[in-house]
Coordinates of C-alpha atoms and ligand atoms in Angstrom, one line a residue:
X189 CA 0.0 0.0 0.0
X190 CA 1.0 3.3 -1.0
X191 CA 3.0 5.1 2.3
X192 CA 0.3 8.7 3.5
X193 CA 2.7 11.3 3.3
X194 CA 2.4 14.2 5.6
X195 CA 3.4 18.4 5.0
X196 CA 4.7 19.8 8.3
X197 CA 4.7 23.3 8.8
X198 CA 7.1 24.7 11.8
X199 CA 10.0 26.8 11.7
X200 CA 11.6 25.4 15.1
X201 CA 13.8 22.4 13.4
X202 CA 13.9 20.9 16.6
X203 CA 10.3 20.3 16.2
X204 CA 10.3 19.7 12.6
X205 CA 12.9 16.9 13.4
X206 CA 10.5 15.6 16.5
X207 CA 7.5 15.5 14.0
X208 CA 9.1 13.2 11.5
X209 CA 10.9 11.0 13.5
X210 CA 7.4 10.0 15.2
X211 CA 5.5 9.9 11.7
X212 CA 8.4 8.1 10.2
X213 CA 7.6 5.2 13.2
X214 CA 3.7 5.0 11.8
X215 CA 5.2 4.6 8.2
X216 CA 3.9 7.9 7.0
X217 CA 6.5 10.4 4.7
X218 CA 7.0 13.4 5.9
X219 CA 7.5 17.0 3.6
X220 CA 8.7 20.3 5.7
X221 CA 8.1 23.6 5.2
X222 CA 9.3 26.4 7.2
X223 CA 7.1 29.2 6.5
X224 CA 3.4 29.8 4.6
X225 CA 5.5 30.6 1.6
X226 CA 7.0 26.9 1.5
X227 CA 4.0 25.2 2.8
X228 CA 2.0 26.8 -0.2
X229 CA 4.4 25.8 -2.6
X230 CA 4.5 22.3 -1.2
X231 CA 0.5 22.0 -1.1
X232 CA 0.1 23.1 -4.9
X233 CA 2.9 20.3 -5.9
X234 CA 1.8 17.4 -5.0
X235 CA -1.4 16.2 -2.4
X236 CA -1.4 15.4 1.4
X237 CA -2.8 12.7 3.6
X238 CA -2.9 15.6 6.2
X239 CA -1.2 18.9 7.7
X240 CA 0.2 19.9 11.1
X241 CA 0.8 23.2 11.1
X242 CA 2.1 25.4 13.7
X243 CA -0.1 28.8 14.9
X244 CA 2.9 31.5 14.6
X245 CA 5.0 31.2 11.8
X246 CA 7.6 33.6 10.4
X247 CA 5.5 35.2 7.2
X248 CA 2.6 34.9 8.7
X249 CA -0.7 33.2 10.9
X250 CA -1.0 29.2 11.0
X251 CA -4.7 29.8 10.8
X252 CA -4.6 31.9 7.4
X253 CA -2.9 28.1 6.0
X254 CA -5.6 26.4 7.8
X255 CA -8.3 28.5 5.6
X256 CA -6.4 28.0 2.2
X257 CA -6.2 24.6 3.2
X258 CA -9.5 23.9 4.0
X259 CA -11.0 26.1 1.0
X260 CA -8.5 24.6 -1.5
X261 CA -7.7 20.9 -0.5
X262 CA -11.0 20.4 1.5
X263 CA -10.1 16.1 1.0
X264 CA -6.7 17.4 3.6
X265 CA -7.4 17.3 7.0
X266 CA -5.0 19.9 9.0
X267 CA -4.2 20.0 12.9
X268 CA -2.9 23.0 14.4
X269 CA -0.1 23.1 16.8
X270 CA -0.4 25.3 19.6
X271 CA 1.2 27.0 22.4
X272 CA 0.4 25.4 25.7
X273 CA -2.8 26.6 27.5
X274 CA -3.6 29.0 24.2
X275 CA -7.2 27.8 24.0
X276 CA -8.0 30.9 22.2
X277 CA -6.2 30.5 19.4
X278 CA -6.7 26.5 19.3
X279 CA -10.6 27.3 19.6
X280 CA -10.1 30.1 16.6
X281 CA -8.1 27.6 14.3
X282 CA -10.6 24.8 14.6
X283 CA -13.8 27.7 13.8
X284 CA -11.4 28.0 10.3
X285 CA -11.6 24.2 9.7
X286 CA -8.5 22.4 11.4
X287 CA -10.3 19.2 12.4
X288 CA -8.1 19.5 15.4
X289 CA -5.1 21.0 17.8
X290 CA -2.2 19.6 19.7
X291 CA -0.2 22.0 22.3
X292 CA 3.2 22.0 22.8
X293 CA 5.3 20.5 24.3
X294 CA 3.9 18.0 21.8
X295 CA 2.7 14.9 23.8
X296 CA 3.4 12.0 21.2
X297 CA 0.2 9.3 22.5
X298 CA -1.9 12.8 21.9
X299 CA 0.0 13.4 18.1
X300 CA -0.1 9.6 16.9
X301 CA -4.4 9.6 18.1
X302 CA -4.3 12.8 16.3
X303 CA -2.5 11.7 13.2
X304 CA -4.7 8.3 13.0
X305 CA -7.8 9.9 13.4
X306 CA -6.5 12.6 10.0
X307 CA -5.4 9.6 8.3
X308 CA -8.8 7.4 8.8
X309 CA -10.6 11.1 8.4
X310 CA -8.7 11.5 4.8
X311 CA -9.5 7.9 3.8
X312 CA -13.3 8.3 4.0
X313 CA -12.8 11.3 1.8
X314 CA -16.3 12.5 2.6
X315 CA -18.3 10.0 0.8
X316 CA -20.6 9.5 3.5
X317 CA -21.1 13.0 4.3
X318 CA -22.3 13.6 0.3
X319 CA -24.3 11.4 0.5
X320 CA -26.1 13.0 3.9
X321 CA -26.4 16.3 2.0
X322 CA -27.8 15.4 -1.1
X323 CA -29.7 12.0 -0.2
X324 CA -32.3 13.4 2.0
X325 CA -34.0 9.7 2.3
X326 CA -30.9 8.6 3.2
X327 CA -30.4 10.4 6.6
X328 CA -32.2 9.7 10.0
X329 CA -32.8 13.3 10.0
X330 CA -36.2 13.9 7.8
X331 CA -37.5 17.1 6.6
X332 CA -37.1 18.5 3.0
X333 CA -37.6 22.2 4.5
X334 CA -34.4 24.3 3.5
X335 CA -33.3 24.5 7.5
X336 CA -33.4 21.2 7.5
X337 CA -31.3 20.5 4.2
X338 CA -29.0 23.2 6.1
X339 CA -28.9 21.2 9.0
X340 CA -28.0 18.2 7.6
X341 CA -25.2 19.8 5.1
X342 CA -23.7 21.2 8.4
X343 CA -23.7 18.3 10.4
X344 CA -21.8 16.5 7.3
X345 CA -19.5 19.1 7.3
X346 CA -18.7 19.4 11.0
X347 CA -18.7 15.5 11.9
X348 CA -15.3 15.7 10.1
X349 CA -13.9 18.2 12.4
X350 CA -13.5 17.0 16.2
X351 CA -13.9 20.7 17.6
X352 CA -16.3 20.7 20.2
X353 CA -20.4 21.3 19.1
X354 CA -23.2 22.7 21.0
X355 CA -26.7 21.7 19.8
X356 CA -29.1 24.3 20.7
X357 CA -33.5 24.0 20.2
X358 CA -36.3 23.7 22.0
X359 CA -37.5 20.5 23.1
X360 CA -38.2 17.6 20.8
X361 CA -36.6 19.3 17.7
X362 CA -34.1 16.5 17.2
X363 CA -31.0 17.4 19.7
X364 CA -29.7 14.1 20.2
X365 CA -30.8 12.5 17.0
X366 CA -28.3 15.1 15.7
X367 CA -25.7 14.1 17.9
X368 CA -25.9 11.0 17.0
X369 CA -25.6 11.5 13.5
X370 CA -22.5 14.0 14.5
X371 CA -20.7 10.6 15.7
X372 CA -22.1 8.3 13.3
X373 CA -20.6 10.3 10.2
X374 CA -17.3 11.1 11.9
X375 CA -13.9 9.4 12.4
X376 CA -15.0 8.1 15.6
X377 CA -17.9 5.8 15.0
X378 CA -16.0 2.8 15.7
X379 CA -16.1 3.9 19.0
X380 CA -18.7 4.3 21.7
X381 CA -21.0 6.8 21.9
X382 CA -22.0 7.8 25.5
X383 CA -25.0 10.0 26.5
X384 CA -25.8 11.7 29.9
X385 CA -28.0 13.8 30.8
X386 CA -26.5 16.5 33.1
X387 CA -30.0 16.9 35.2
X388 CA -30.5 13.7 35.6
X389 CA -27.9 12.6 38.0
X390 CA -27.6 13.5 41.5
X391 CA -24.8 16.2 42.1
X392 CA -23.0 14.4 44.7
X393 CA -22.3 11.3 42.6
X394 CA -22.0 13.6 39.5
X395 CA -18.4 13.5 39.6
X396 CA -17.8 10.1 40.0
X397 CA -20.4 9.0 36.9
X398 CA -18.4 11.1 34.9
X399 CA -14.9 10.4 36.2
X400 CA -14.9 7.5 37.4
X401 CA -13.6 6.4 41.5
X402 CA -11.1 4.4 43.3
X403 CA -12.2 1.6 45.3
X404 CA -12.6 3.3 49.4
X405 CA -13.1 6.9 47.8
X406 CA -16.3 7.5 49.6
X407 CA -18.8 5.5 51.7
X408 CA -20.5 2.9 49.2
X409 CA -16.9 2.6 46.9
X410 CA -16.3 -0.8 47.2
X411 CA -14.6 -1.4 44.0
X412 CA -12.6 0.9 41.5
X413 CA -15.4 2.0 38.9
X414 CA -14.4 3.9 35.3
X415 CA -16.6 6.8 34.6
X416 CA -18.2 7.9 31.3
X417 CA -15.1 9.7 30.1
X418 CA -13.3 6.6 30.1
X419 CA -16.5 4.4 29.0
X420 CA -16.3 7.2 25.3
X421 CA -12.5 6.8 25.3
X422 CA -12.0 7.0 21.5
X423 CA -15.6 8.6 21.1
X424 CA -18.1 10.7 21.3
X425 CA -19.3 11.8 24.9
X426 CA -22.8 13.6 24.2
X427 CA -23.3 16.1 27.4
X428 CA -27.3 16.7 27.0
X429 CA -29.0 19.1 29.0
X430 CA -25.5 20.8 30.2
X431 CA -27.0 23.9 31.5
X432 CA -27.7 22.0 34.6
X433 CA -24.7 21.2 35.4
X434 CA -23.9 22.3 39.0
X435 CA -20.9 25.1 39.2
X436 CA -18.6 22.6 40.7
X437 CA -18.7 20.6 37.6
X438 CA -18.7 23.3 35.5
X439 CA -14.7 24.1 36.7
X440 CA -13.7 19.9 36.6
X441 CA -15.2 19.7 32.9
X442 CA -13.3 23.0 31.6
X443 CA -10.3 21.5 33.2
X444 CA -10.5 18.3 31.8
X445 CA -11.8 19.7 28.1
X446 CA -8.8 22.2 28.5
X447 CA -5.9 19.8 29.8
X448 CA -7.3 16.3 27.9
X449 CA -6.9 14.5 31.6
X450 CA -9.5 13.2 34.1
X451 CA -9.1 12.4 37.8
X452 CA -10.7 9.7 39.1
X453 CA -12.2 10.7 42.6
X454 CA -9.6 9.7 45.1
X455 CA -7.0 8.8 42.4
X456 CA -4.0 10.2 42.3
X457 CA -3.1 10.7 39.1
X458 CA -4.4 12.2 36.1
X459 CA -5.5 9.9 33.1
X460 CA -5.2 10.7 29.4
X461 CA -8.7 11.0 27.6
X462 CA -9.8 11.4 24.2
X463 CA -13.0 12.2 23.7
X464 CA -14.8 14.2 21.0
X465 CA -17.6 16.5 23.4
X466 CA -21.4 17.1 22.1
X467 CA -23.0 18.9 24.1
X468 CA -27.1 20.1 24.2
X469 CA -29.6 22.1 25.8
X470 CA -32.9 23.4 25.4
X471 CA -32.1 26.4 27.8
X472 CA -30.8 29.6 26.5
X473 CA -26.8 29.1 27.9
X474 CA -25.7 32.5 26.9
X475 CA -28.7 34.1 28.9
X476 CA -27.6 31.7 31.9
X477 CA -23.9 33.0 31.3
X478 CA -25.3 36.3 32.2
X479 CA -27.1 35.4 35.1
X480 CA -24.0 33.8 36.7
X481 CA -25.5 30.3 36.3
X482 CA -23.0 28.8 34.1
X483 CA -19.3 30.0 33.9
X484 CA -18.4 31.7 30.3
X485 CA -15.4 30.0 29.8
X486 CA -17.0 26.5 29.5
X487 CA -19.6 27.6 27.3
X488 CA -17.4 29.5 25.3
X489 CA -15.3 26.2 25.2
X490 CA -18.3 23.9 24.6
X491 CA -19.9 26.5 22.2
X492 CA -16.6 26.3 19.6
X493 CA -19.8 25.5 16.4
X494 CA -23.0 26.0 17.5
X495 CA -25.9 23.8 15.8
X496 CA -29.0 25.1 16.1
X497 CA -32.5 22.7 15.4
X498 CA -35.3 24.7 14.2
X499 CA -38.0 24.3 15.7
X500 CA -40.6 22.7 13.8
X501 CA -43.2 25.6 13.3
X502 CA -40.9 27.1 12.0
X503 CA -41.0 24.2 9.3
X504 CA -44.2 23.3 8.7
X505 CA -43.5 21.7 5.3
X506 CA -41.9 19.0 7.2
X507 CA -44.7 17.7 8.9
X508 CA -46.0 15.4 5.9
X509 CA -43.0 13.4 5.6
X510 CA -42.5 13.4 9.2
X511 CA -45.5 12.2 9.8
X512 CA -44.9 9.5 7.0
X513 CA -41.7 8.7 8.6
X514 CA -42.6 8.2 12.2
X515 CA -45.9 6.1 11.3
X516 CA -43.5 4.0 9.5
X517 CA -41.5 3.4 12.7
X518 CA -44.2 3.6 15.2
X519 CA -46.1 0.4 13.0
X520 CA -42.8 -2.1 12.4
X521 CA -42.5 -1.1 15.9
X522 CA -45.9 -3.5 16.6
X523 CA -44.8 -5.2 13.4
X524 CA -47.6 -4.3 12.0
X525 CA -48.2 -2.2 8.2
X526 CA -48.4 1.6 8.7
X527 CA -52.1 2.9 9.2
X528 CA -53.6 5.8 6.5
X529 CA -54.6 9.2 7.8
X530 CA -57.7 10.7 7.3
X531 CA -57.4 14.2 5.7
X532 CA -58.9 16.3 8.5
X533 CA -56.6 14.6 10.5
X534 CA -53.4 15.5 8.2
X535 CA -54.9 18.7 8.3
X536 CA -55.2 19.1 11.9
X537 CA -51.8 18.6 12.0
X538 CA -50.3 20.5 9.5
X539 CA -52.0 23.4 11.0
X540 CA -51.0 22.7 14.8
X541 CA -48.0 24.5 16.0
X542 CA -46.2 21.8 18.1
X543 CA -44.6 23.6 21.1
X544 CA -43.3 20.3 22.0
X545 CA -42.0 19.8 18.1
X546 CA -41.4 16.3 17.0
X547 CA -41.1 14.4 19.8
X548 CA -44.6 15.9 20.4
X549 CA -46.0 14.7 16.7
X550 CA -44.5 11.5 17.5
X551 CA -46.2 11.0 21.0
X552 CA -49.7 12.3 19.4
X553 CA -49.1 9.5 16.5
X554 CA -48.2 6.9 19.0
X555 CA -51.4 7.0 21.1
X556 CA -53.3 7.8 17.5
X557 CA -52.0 4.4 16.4
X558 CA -53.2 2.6 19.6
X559 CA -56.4 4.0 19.4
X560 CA -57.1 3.9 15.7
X561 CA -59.4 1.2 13.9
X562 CA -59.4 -0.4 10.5
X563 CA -56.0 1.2 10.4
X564 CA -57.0 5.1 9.4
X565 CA -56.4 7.3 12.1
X566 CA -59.1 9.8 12.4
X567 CA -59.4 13.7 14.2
X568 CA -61.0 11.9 16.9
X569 CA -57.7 9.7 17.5
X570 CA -55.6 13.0 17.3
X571 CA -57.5 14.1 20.6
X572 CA -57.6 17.8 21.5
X573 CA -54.6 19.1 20.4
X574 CA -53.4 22.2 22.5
X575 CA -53.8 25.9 21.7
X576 CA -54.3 26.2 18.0
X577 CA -51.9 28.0 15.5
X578 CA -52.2 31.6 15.9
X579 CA -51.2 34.7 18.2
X580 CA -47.6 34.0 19.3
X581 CA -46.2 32.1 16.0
X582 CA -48.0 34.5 13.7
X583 CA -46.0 37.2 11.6
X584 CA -47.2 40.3 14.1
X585 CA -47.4 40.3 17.6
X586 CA -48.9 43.4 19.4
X587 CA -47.2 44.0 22.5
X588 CA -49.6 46.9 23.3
X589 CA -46.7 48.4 25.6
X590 CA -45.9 45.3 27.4
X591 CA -42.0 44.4 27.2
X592 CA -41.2 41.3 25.3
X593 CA -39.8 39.7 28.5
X594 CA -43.1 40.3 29.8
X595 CA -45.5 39.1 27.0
X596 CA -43.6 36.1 27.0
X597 CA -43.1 35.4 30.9
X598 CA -46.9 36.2 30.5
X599 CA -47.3 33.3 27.4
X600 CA -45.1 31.1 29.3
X601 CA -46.7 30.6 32.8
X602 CA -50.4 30.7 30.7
X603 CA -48.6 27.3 29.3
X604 CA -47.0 26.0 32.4
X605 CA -50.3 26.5 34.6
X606 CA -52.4 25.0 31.9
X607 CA -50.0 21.8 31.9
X608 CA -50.0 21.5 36.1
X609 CA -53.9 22.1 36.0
X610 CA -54.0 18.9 33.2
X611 CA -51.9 17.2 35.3
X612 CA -53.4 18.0 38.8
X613 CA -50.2 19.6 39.4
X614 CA -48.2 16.5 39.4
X615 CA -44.6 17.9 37.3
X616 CA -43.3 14.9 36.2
X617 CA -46.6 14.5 34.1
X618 CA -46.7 18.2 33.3
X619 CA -43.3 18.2 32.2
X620 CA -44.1 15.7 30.0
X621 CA -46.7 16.9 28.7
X622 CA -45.1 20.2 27.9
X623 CA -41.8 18.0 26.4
X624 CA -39.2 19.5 29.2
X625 CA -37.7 18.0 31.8
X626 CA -38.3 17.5 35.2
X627 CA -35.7 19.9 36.2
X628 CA -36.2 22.2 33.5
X629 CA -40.0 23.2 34.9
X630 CA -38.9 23.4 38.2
X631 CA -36.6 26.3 36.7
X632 CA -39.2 27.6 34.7
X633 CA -41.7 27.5 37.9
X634 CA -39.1 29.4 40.6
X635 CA -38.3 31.9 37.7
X636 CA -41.8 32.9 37.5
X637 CA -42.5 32.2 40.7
X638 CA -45.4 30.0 40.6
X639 CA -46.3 28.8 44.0
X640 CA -44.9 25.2 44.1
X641 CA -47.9 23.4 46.0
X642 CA -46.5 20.0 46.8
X643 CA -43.6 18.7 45.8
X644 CA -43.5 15.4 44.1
X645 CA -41.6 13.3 41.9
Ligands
LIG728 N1 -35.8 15.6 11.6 C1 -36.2 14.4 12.2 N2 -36.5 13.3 11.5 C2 -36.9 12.2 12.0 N3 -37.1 12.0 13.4 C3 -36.9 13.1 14.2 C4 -36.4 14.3 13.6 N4 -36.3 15.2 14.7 C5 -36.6 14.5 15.8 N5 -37.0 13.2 15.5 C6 -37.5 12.2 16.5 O1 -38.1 12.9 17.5 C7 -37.8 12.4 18.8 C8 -37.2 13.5 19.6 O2 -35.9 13.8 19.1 P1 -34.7 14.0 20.1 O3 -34.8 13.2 21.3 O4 -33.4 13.9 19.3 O5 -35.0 15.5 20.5 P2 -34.3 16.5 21.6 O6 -34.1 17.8 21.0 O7 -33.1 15.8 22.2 O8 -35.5 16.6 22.7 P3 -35.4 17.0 24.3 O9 -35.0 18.4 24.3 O10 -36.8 16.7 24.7 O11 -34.4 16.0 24.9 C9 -36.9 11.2 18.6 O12 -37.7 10.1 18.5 C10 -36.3 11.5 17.2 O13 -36.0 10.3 16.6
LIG729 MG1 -32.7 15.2 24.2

């Protein structure tokens, strides 16, 4: 097989020298360049299996080759290397395209990963992301709207990269179905894929699910136990619902995104991880940011591409084949053919405005589907569908001198009071009626300071 060959860009020859040797041991050629002005002559003479470039170099900014690169041999994967502890710059080369950064001093296990994941990254030349783009039946993600076709073209283009992505979207518009796909089309997806979902665990054991702990750390340790980091070693570790994560964790996660090393509790030393981060929320993080609820460096760390899921009113030209789609499912679910739909029901539904998007179309299709006979669902299977389209997701809303904080505070607690009345006040229910989570309406309650009643749950 033919040997990759590799351009290096540095003009320390001490590290030019370091770089080769190590490539030389994983059988890959090595061209150097100095400066941009020999790195661009060397890229327009013959092609790379990938780049590692370093961020200052004599005629110029690492990240300027990283945008020629990226623009003009998109098949060439490039890595920046960095001073140690320069996030900025690291976070500003991979927001031009390098698919990844390595700090100096150069740790080698961190470089060969690095260079194995360019090489496997180069090797699947992008077929699988084309495909994504232009065969729409093809991906998990349905919807011929254009947001949607944007969506998918993004996620394609990004699950090359292994910069850190922060899905943003109300509830039900597809978050983790995205981040799936993020992993699925990457380098990565030989390796696991690990979800958690940041409200769900208790804070006190928060730090040990996602670090792992030594046997005797704490009451109840009886044996050493590897956390999630370690459990995505190689993968993709999907952070869902991050905004709740408690301040504490919010330092130990930065430091462990920032320094690639995680602590077990009551370990001693540090061990190496390598894990691409996804992260999600349905809360507005930069508004938390400013309330002192979440610390601006992580999210500005987390937040290096943003992907945002529109929501689906915004798409209503999705609903047919959604609907298509998840009756498909729903049905070989039962093993049983997909049922027709009467047209006052499809019209009920394309004219609903789904505050809980699709996970909410797929819940009122489920029950439709248990309650339908001779296999067409009706209106009446639908059941009452909640406020009909209209005032808030029309074009023009009149704020007749309210503030928009307070119309919507006003919009919001209307909603959350009609879900706890539906649900005799019982939040689990009501936040799943409204598609949120448990924690998420308590938030929602104390900020508008609806009396609590009971608690339960
Ligand atoms: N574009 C889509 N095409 C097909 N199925 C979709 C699409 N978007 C969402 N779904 C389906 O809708 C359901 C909800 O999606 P998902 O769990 O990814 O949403 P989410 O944004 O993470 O929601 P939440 O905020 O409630 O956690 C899943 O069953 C998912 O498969
Ligand atoms: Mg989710």
């Amino acid at each position: 097989m033919l040997r990759p060959i590799a351009l290096i860009v540095d003009d320390e020859p001490d590290i030019r020298e370091l770089l080769e040797i190590t490539l030389a041991r994983m059988n890959i050629d090595t061209v150097e360049a100095e400066n941009l002005v020999q790195a661009r002559k060397a890229l327009a003479a013959q092609k790379f299996h990938l780049c590692l470039a370093d961020m200052r170099l004599p005629d110029g900014d690492g990240i300027e080759l990283v945008r020629e690169i990226h623009e003009q041999y998109p098949g060439t994967p490039v890595a920046m290397i960095t001073a140690h502890g320069n996030m900025e710059t690291a976070i500003e080369a991979l927001k031009a395209g390098a698919f990844d950064f390595v700090s100096k001093p150069v740790d080698l296990p961190v470089l060969r990963k690095l260079v194995n994941t360019a090489l496997k990254l180069q090797q699947s030349g992008g077929d699988a992301s084309a495909k994504v783009i232009t065969d729409e039946e093809e991906s998990p993600l349905r919807g011929k709207s254009s947001s949607m076709a944007q969506v998918r073209a993004l996620i394609a283009k990004l699950s090359r990269s292994q910069a850190p992505v922060h899905i943003t979207g109300e509830s039900g518009t597809g978050k983790e179905l995205a981040a799936r796909l993020i992993h699925q089309l990457g380098p990565r997806n030989d390796k696991p894929f690990v979800a958690v979902n940041c409200g769900a665990i208790p804070h006190e054991l928060m730090e040990s699910e996602l670090f792992g702990h030594k046997k005797g750390s704490f009451t109840g340790a009886t044996a050493d136990k590897s956390g999630l980091f370690q459990e995505a070693e190689g993968g993709t570790l999907f952070l869902d619902e991050v905004a709740d994560l408690p301040l504490s964790m919010q330092v130990k996660l930065l430091r462990v995104i920032q320094e690639k090393l995680v602590r077990p509790v009551g370990a001693t030393r540090e061990v190496r991880t390598d894990v691409r981060i996804v992260s999600a929320t349905h809360q507005n993080l930069a508004q938390r940011v400013q309330d002192g609820e979440f610390r601006q460096d992580l999210f500005y760390r987390l937040n290096v591409i943003e992907l945002n899921m529109p929501s689906l009113r915004k798409r209503p030209e999705d609903i047919p084949e959604l609907i298509d789609h998840l009756l498909d499912n729903i049905a070989s679910n039962y093993q049983q053919p997909a049922p027709g739909l009467h047209k006052d029901a499809l019209a009920a539904l394309k004219n609903y405005s789904f505050p809980g998007n699709v996970r909410e179309l797929e819940n009122i299709l489920e029950r439709a589907f248990a309650l339908c006979e001779n296999s067409i669902i009706t209106l009446e299977d639908l059941g009452t569908l909640q406020e009909p389209k209209g005032n808030c997701s029309d074009s023009i809303v009149r704020l007749d001198g309210e503030n928009l904080e307070d119309y919507l505070a006003r919009i919001e607690r209307d909603i959350l009071l009609q879900a706890l009345e539906e649900s005799r006040w019982n939040k689990t229910s009501a936040a799943g009626r409204l598609g949120i989570s448990f924690r998420s309406l308590r938030y929602r309650l104390s900020k508008l300071g609806i009396d609590n009643k009971d608690e339960d749950a």
